[in-house]
Amino acid sequence: MDATIRPLRIPPEMAIYAEKHDIFHLVQTLVRNLMVDKPEDPIQHLINFLKRDSVVPRIILLGPPASGKRTIAKKLCEHTQTIHVTLSDILKDDSDLSRAAQQDQDKKQKIPKDHWRQLIQQRLSKLDCVRRGWVLEAIPKTQEEALCLQEAGITPDHVVMLEAPDVILIERSLGKRIDPVTGDVYHVTFMWPESEEVAQRLETPSTLMPADLIAKKLQKFHTEAHALKRTYHSCLKTINADQPHVDVFSQVLNYVCTPRQSASPFTPRILLFGPPGSGKSLQAKLIAQKYGIVNICCGVLLKALSADESHMGELIKPYLESEQQVPSSIVLRILTERLSRMDCTTRGWVLHGFPQDVEQAEELQESNFIPNRVFFLEMTDDIAIERVTLRGLDPVTGEWYHSIYKPAPGPDVQSRLRFNPRHSEAELQKRLKEYWNHAVDLQAIYPQAVYINADQDPHTVFESLESRLVGRLPKVQTY
């Protein structure tokens, strides 16, 4: 590499700010709202959107006939103060588009795809839906319609699909009753109104079909349901509707009040702590290999730098050759330069060997290199001594062996093993004492740290680490 060309450096505070304020999700939400609402004045529309206290719900409620969609949708809208949207209500709108679509329906003809999309867009772009959010009941019915909505930029935050056995759904259909005043749906067996006045005015739906036709409609729904599930798999929740409607509603409400996982790019910034022999280097290597992030061992970084002819390399070489500790200020300069490079900024990093005390940890944070995952690998001193003091290096092959866990394959190899003086029990006791002197204070600096039992098989330890690495916790929100 040409020494005159400096690696591209990205200020760490940029990534931290973007992550802290979820900038990616914010921009994604703003663009989506513009595409759906298509306002006359985009800038003012975005300003008004940003002034709102919270994000409005965008919910799709699907399910077979008689699964209770109407009842759940109405209760959901009452609770969340959102707008209940059905195709039949849209067709009642006094517009040329609605009247043309209604004529198609009256003639038993399918509404043209473009007209259907415009109808939905037109309704969802009205001020009530924009300000309060919406619940689409039984829209879309097919994957074609779902893809049509996606092309129009209409993407829900939550999709709920109700399910129940066909036998139950047919029984519900045959016993369905409608309140002509409110439009509420009741059932002669499963959900009879408490009010005698309401009970007396209930009517049998004019659209009530015989059992064989209901079965055909159910079969048609099942044919499309699989494709709809695939289309909305990232935000879909399937709920058993064969239970009291109060329980069904509770589960639906709980789901729609749970924010979706953020799709924002997540750049891991990982710190590994642990006593000598806890396996920090191995775990960092496994994490880096699987997730493509940059593995930075402070000691290895310093040795590599001292081997080149740079000014910084020449500066730290005397310390390493005399086995003295490199001053923290110099180590921090080297680390911050490395962590600022493009690979660390875009792919993330796993750092071990630094910081070793509270002062170094504070200096790292003041430099805006703030980890979003911190792990302490834990084990007793006896186990650490057993792991470290009994391992030796074969100078011929470069392979490490251990008297208990990985014995040398033969006496020839055993006889040529070299043992690092730093791995003697006396030296290790000093290093362990130094680690524990600072461990409690470091743990206080990182209260969100995760503690992993390192006295296990390395792959078991890795699985424990990995389970806490992947995914991001959603932000809390309420409707």
PDB file of N, CA, C and O in Angstrom, residues 282-330:
ATOM      1  N   LEU A 282     -10.386 -16.574  20.551  1.00  0.00           N
ATOM      2  CA  LEU A 282     -11.113 -17.574  19.762  1.00  0.00           C
ATOM      3  C   LEU A 282     -12.533 -17.103  19.466  1.00  0.00           C
ATOM      4  O   LEU A 282     -13.005 -17.209  18.324  1.00  0.00           O
ATOM      5  N   GLN A 283     -13.232 -16.567  20.467  1.00  0.00           N
ATOM      6  CA  GLN A 283     -14.608 -16.125  20.251  1.00  0.00           C
ATOM      7  C   GLN A 283     -14.661 -14.947  19.273  1.00  0.00           C
ATOM      8  O   GLN A 283     -15.548 -14.870  18.426  1.00  0.00           O
ATOM      9  N   ALA A 284     -13.689 -14.030  19.388  1.00  0.00           N
ATOM     10  CA  ALA A 284     -13.638 -12.905  18.442  1.00  0.00           C
ATOM     11  C   ALA A 284     -13.423 -13.407  17.023  1.00  0.00           C
ATOM     12  O   ALA A 284     -14.033 -12.915  16.066  1.00  0.00           O
ATOM     13  N   LYS A 285     -12.573 -14.412  16.889  1.00  0.00           N
ATOM     14  CA  LYS A 285     -12.310 -14.992  15.566  1.00  0.00           C
ATOM     15  C   LYS A 285     -13.569 -15.639  14.990  1.00  0.00           C
ATOM     16  O   LYS A 285     -13.902 -15.449  13.806  1.00  0.00           O
ATOM     17  N   LEU A 286     -14.300 -16.384  15.821  1.00  0.00           N
ATOM     18  CA  LEU A 286     -15.518 -17.046  15.349  1.00  0.00           C
ATOM     19  C   LEU A 286     -16.585 -16.022  14.956  1.00  0.00           C
ATOM     20  O   LEU A 286     -17.265 -16.176  13.932  1.00  0.00           O
ATOM     21  N   ILE A 287     -16.736 -14.977  15.759  1.00  0.00           N
ATOM     22  CA  ILE A 287     -17.717 -13.924  15.453  1.00  0.00           C
ATOM     23  C   ILE A 287     -17.365 -13.242  14.139  1.00  0.00           C
ATOM     24  O   ILE A 287     -18.216 -13.023  13.272  1.00  0.00           O
ATOM     25  N   ALA A 288     -16.073 -12.894  13.995  1.00  0.00           N
ATOM     26  CA  ALA A 288     -15.631 -12.188  12.786  1.00  0.00           C
ATOM     27  C   ALA A 288     -15.816 -13.043  11.547  1.00  0.00           C
ATOM     28  O   ALA A 288     -16.236 -12.555  10.492  1.00  0.00           O
ATOM     29  N   GLN A 289     -15.515 -14.340  11.660  1.00  0.00           N
ATOM     30  CA  GLN A 289     -15.642 -15.230  10.505  1.00  0.00           C
ATOM     31  C   GLN A 289     -17.092 -15.382  10.069  1.00  0.00           C
ATOM     32  O   GLN A 289     -17.403 -15.355   8.874  1.00  0.00           O
ATOM     33  N   LYS A 290     -17.994 -15.534  11.030  1.00  0.00           N
ATOM     34  CA  LYS A 290     -19.397 -15.783  10.669  1.00  0.00           C
ATOM     35  C   LYS A 290     -20.099 -14.537  10.174  1.00  0.00           C
ATOM     36  O   LYS A 290     -20.908 -14.600   9.248  1.00  0.00           O
ATOM     37  N   TYR A 291     -19.804 -13.375  10.783  1.00  0.00           N
ATOM     38  CA  TYR A 291     -20.575 -12.168  10.474  1.00  0.00           C
ATOM     39  C   TYR A 291     -19.805 -11.142   9.653  1.00  0.00           C
ATOM     40  O   TYR A 291     -20.331 -10.071   9.355  1.00  0.00           O
ATOM     41  N   GLY A 292     -18.570 -11.457   9.281  1.00  0.00           N
ATOM     42  CA  GLY A 292     -17.821 -10.570   8.391  1.00  0.00           C
ATOM     43  C   GLY A 292     -17.425  -9.256   9.019  1.00  0.00           C
ATOM     44  O   GLY A 292     -17.212  -8.266   8.323  1.00  0.00           O
ATOM     45  N   ILE A 293     -17.336  -9.219  10.345  1.00  0.00           N
ATOM     46  CA  ILE A 293     -16.912  -7.979  10.992  1.00  0.00           C
ATOM     47  C   ILE A 293     -15.407  -8.032  11.254  1.00  0.00           C
ATOM     48  O   ILE A 293     -14.771  -9.074  11.121  1.00  0.00           O
ATOM     49  N   VAL A 294     -14.830  -6.901  11.616  1.00  0.00           N
ATOM     50  CA  VAL A 294     -13.378  -6.791  11.740  1.00  0.00           C
ATOM     51  C   VAL A 294     -12.941  -7.200  13.147  1.00  0.00           C
ATOM     52  O   VAL A 294     -13.450  -6.673  14.143  1.00  0.00           O
ATOM     53  N   ASN A 295     -12.020  -8.133  13.204  1.00  0.00           N
ATOM     54  CA  ASN A 295     -11.490  -8.645  14.468  1.00  0.00           C
ATOM     55  C   ASN A 295     -10.265  -7.832  14.854  1.00  0.00           C
ATOM     56  O   ASN A 295      -9.252  -7.845  14.145  1.00  0.00           O
ATOM     57  N   ILE A 296     -10.346  -7.111  15.963  1.00  0.00           N
ATOM     58  CA  ILE A 296      -9.225  -6.272  16.387  1.00  0.00           C
ATOM     59  C   ILE A 296      -8.762  -6.695  17.782  1.00  0.00           C
ATOM     60  O   ILE A 296      -9.456  -6.465  18.776  1.00  0.00           O
ATOM     61  N   CYS A 297      -7.594  -7.345  17.813  1.00  0.00           N
ATOM     62  CA  CYS A 297      -6.944  -7.661  19.075  1.00  0.00           C
ATOM     63  C   CYS A 297      -5.905  -6.567  19.306  1.00  0.00           C
ATOM     64  O   CYS A 297      -5.017  -6.360  18.464  1.00  0.00           O
ATOM     65  N   CYS A 298      -6.010  -5.880  20.402  1.00  0.00           N
ATOM     66  CA  CYS A 298      -5.132  -4.732  20.648  1.00  0.00           C
ATOM     67  C   CYS A 298      -3.663  -5.140  20.591  1.00  0.00           C
ATOM     68  O   CYS A 298      -2.839  -4.470  19.969  1.00  0.00           O
ATOM     69  N   GLY A 299      -3.325  -6.268  21.233  1.00  0.00           N
ATOM     70  CA  GLY A 299      -1.937  -6.714  21.238  1.00  0.00           C
ATOM     71  C   GLY A 299      -1.413  -7.027  19.860  1.00  0.00           C
ATOM     72  O   GLY A 299      -0.287  -6.640  19.491  1.00  0.00           O
ATOM     73  N   VAL A 300      -2.214  -7.728  19.070  1.00  0.00           N
ATOM     74  CA  VAL A 300      -1.809  -8.078  17.700  1.00  0.00           C
ATOM     75  C   VAL A 300      -1.653  -6.819  16.851  1.00  0.00           C
ATOM     76  O   VAL A 300      -0.722  -6.702  16.038  1.00  0.00           O
ATOM     77  N   LEU A 301      -2.555  -5.861  17.034  1.00  0.00           N
ATOM     78  CA  LEU A 301      -2.491  -4.605  16.283  1.00  0.00           C
ATOM     79  C   LEU A 301      -1.194  -3.860  16.580  1.00  0.00           C
ATOM     80  O   LEU A 301      -0.525  -3.353  15.664  1.00  0.00           O
ATOM     81  N   LEU A 302      -0.804  -3.814  17.844  1.00  0.00           N
ATOM     82  CA  LEU A 302       0.436  -3.111  18.221  1.00  0.00           C
ATOM     83  C   LEU A 302       1.656  -3.813  17.646  1.00  0.00           C
ATOM     84  O   LEU A 302       2.586  -3.157  17.147  1.00  0.00           O
ATOM     85  N   LYS A 303       1.679  -5.148  17.703  1.00  0.00           N
ATOM     86  CA  LYS A 303       2.827  -5.891  17.151  1.00  0.00           C
ATOM     87  C   LYS A 303       2.939  -5.699  15.645  1.00  0.00           C
ATOM     88  O   LYS A 303       4.047  -5.544  15.116  1.00  0.00           O
ATOM     89  N   ALA A 304       1.798  -5.702  14.961  1.00  0.00           N
ATOM     90  CA  ALA A 304       1.822  -5.512  13.507  1.00  0.00           C
ATOM     91  C   ALA A 304       2.316  -4.117  13.167  1.00  0.00           C
ATOM     92  O   ALA A 304       3.081  -3.937  12.203  1.00  0.00           O
ATOM     93  N   LEU A 305       1.916  -3.124  13.935  1.00  0.00           N
ATOM     94  CA  LEU A 305       2.338  -1.759  13.660  1.00  0.00           C
ATOM     95  C   LEU A 305       3.828  -1.569  13.936  1.00  0.00           C
ATOM     96  O   LEU A 305       4.525  -0.852  13.198  1.00  0.00           O
ATOM     97  N   SER A 306       4.338  -2.238  14.969  1.00  0.00           N
ATOM     98  CA  SER A 306       5.766  -2.094  15.292  1.00  0.00           C
ATOM     99  C   SER A 306       6.655  -2.732  14.238  1.00  0.00           C
ATOM    100  O   SER A 306       7.849  -2.413  14.145  1.00  0.00           O
ATOM    101  N   ALA A 307       6.088  -3.628  13.436  1.00  0.00           N
ATOM    102  CA  ALA A 307       6.880  -4.309  12.409  1.00  0.00           C
ATOM    103  C   ALA A 307       7.070  -3.467  11.161  1.00  0.00           C
ATOM    104  O   ALA A 307       7.950  -3.761  10.343  1.00  0.00           O
ATOM    105  N   ASP A 308       6.230  -2.425  10.971  1.00  0.00           N
ATOM    106  CA  ASP A 308       6.427  -1.581   9.788  1.00  0.00           C
ATOM    107  C   ASP A 308       7.323  -0.396  10.143  1.00  0.00           C
ATOM    108  O   ASP A 308       7.774  -0.244  11.274  1.00  0.00           O
ATOM    109  N   GLU A 309       7.576   0.436   9.186  1.00  0.00           N
ATOM    110  CA  GLU A 309       8.537   1.530   9.384  1.00  0.00           C
ATOM    111  C   GLU A 309       7.836   2.876   9.553  1.00  0.00           C
ATOM    112  O   GLU A 309       8.441   3.922   9.319  1.00  0.00           O
ATOM    113  N   SER A 310       6.593   2.851   9.976  1.00  0.00           N
ATOM    114  CA  SER A 310       5.874   4.104  10.181  1.00  0.00           C
ATOM    115  C   SER A 310       6.377   4.791  11.445  1.00  0.00           C
ATOM    116  O   SER A 310       7.034   4.187  12.302  1.00  0.00           O
ATOM    117  N   HIS A 311       6.032   6.059  11.558  1.00  0.00           N
ATOM    118  CA  HIS A 311       6.435   6.818  12.735  1.00  0.00           C
ATOM    119  C   HIS A 311       5.858   6.203  14.004  1.00  0.00           C
ATOM    120  O   HIS A 311       6.571   6.051  15.023  1.00  0.00           O
ATOM    121  N   MET A 312       4.580   5.817  13.962  1.00  0.00           N
ATOM    122  CA  MET A 312       3.947   5.240  15.140  1.00  0.00           C
ATOM    123  C   MET A 312       4.553   3.877  15.479  1.00  0.00           C
ATOM    124  O   MET A 312       4.729   3.529  16.651  1.00  0.00           O
ATOM    125  N   GLY A 313       4.893   3.107  14.441  1.00  0.00           N
ATOM    126  CA  GLY A 313       5.519   1.807  14.670  1.00  0.00           C
ATOM    127  C   GLY A 313       6.853   1.938  15.375  1.00  0.00           C
ATOM    128  O   GLY A 313       7.174   1.181  16.298  1.00  0.00           O
ATOM    129  N   GLU A 314       7.658   2.905  14.929  1.00  0.00           N
ATOM    130  CA  GLU A 314       8.955   3.141  15.569  1.00  0.00           C
ATOM    131  C   GLU A 314       8.780   3.644  16.994  1.00  0.00           C
ATOM    132  O   GLU A 314       9.595   3.362  17.880  1.00  0.00           O
ATOM    133  N   LEU A 315       7.689   4.350  17.233  1.00  0.00           N
ATOM    134  CA  LEU A 315       7.445   4.914  18.554  1.00  0.00           C
ATOM    135  C   LEU A 315       7.132   3.833  19.587  1.00  0.00           C
ATOM    136  O   LEU A 315       7.574   3.917  20.746  1.00  0.00           O
ATOM    137  N   ILE A 316       6.390   2.799  19.184  1.00  0.00           N
ATOM    138  CA  ILE A 316       5.989   1.782  20.160  1.00  0.00           C
ATOM    139  C   ILE A 316       6.946   0.593  20.210  1.00  0.00           C
ATOM    140  O   ILE A 316       6.879  -0.199  21.162  1.00  0.00           O
ATOM    141  N   LYS A 317       7.840   0.480  19.228  1.00  0.00           N
ATOM    142  CA  LYS A 317       8.738  -0.689  19.181  1.00  0.00           C
ATOM    143  C   LYS A 317       9.557  -0.847  20.464  1.00  0.00           C
ATOM    144  O   LYS A 317       9.664  -1.972  20.994  1.00  0.00           O
ATOM    145  N   PRO A 318      10.184   0.206  21.021  1.00  0.00           N
ATOM    146  CA  PRO A 318      10.975   0.031  22.248  1.00  0.00           C
ATOM    147  C   PRO A 318      10.160  -0.534  23.412  1.00  0.00           C
ATOM    148  O   PRO A 318      10.674  -1.325  24.209  1.00  0.00           O
ATOM    149  N   TYR A 319       8.892  -0.126  23.522  1.00  0.00           N
ATOM    150  CA  TYR A 319       8.060  -0.630  24.609  1.00  0.00           C
ATOM    151  C   TYR A 319       7.829  -2.138  24.462  1.00  0.00           C
ATOM    152  O   TYR A 319       7.916  -2.894  25.445  1.00  0.00           O
ATOM    153  N   LEU A 320       7.551  -2.576  23.239  1.00  0.00           N
ATOM    154  CA  LEU A 320       7.274  -3.991  23.009  1.00  0.00           C
ATOM    155  C   LEU A 320       8.524  -4.838  23.183  1.00  0.00           C
ATOM    156  O   LEU A 320       8.469  -5.939  23.743  1.00  0.00           O
ATOM    157  N   GLU A 321       9.660  -4.321  22.702  1.00  0.00           N
ATOM    158  CA  GLU A 321      10.900  -5.093  22.810  1.00  0.00           C
ATOM    159  C   GLU A 321      11.335  -5.261  24.262  1.00  0.00           C
ATOM    160  O   GLU A 321      11.917  -6.279  24.633  1.00  0.00           O
ATOM    161  N   SER A 322      11.044  -4.273  25.092  1.00  0.00           N
ATOM    162  CA  SER A 322      11.417  -4.361  26.511  1.00  0.00           C
ATOM    163  C   SER A 322      10.274  -4.904  27.370  1.00  0.00           C
ATOM    164  O   SER A 322      10.382  -4.923  28.600  1.00  0.00           O
ATOM    165  N   GLU A 323       9.174  -5.360  26.690  1.00  0.00           N
ATOM    166  CA  GLU A 323       7.995  -5.929  27.353  1.00  0.00           C
ATOM    167  C   GLU A 323       7.382  -4.970  28.369  1.00  0.00           C
ATOM    168  O   GLU A 323       6.879  -5.369  29.420  1.00  0.00           O
ATOM    169  N   GLN A 324       7.456  -3.674  28.048  1.00  0.00           N
ATOM    170  CA  GLN A 324       6.797  -2.662  28.859  1.00  0.00           C
ATOM    171  C   GLN A 324       5.440  -2.333  28.239  1.00  0.00           C
ATOM    172  O   GLN A 324       5.209  -2.548  27.054  1.00  0.00           O
ATOM    173  N   GLN A 325       4.569  -1.817  29.078  1.00  0.00           N
ATOM    174  CA  GLN A 325       3.238  -1.463  28.592  1.00  0.00           C
ATOM    175  C   GLN A 325       3.299  -0.165  27.783  1.00  0.00           C
ATOM    176  O   GLN A 325       3.890   0.827  28.223  1.00  0.00           O
ATOM    177  N   VAL A 326       2.685  -0.202  26.594  1.00  0.00           N
ATOM    178  CA  VAL A 326       2.630   0.989  25.754  1.00  0.00           C
ATOM    179  C   VAL A 326       1.686   1.990  26.416  1.00  0.00           C
ATOM    180  O   VAL A 326       0.595   1.618  26.873  1.00  0.00           O
ATOM    181  N   PRO A 327       2.056   3.263  26.525  1.00  0.00           N
ATOM    182  CA  PRO A 327       1.190   4.266  27.163  1.00  0.00           C
ATOM    183  C   PRO A 327      -0.215   4.279  26.556  1.00  0.00           C
ATOM    184  O   PRO A 327      -0.382   4.157  25.332  1.00  0.00           O
ATOM    185  N   SER A 328      -1.208   4.453  27.411  1.00  0.00           N
ATOM    186  CA  SER A 328      -2.606   4.415  26.966  1.00  0.00           C
ATOM    187  C   SER A 328      -2.905   5.444  25.887  1.00  0.00           C
ATOM    188  O   SER A 328      -3.679   5.188  24.956  1.00  0.00           O
ATOM    189  N   SER A 329      -2.285   6.628  26.006  1.00  0.00           N
ATOM    190  CA  SER A 329      -2.552   7.689  25.024  1.00  0.00           C
ATOM    191  C   SER A 329      -2.128   7.262  23.626  1.00  0.00           C
ATOM    192  O   SER A 329      -2.810   7.563  22.638  1.00  0.00           O
ATOM    193  N   ILE A 330      -1.001   6.540  23.543  1.00  0.00           N
ATOM    194  CA  ILE A 330      -0.521   6.068  22.234  1.00  0.00           C
ATOM    195  C   ILE A 330      -1.413   4.944  21.722  1.00  0.00           C
ATOM    196  O   ILE A 330      -1.782   4.913  20.540  1.00  0.00           O
TER     197      ILE A 330
END
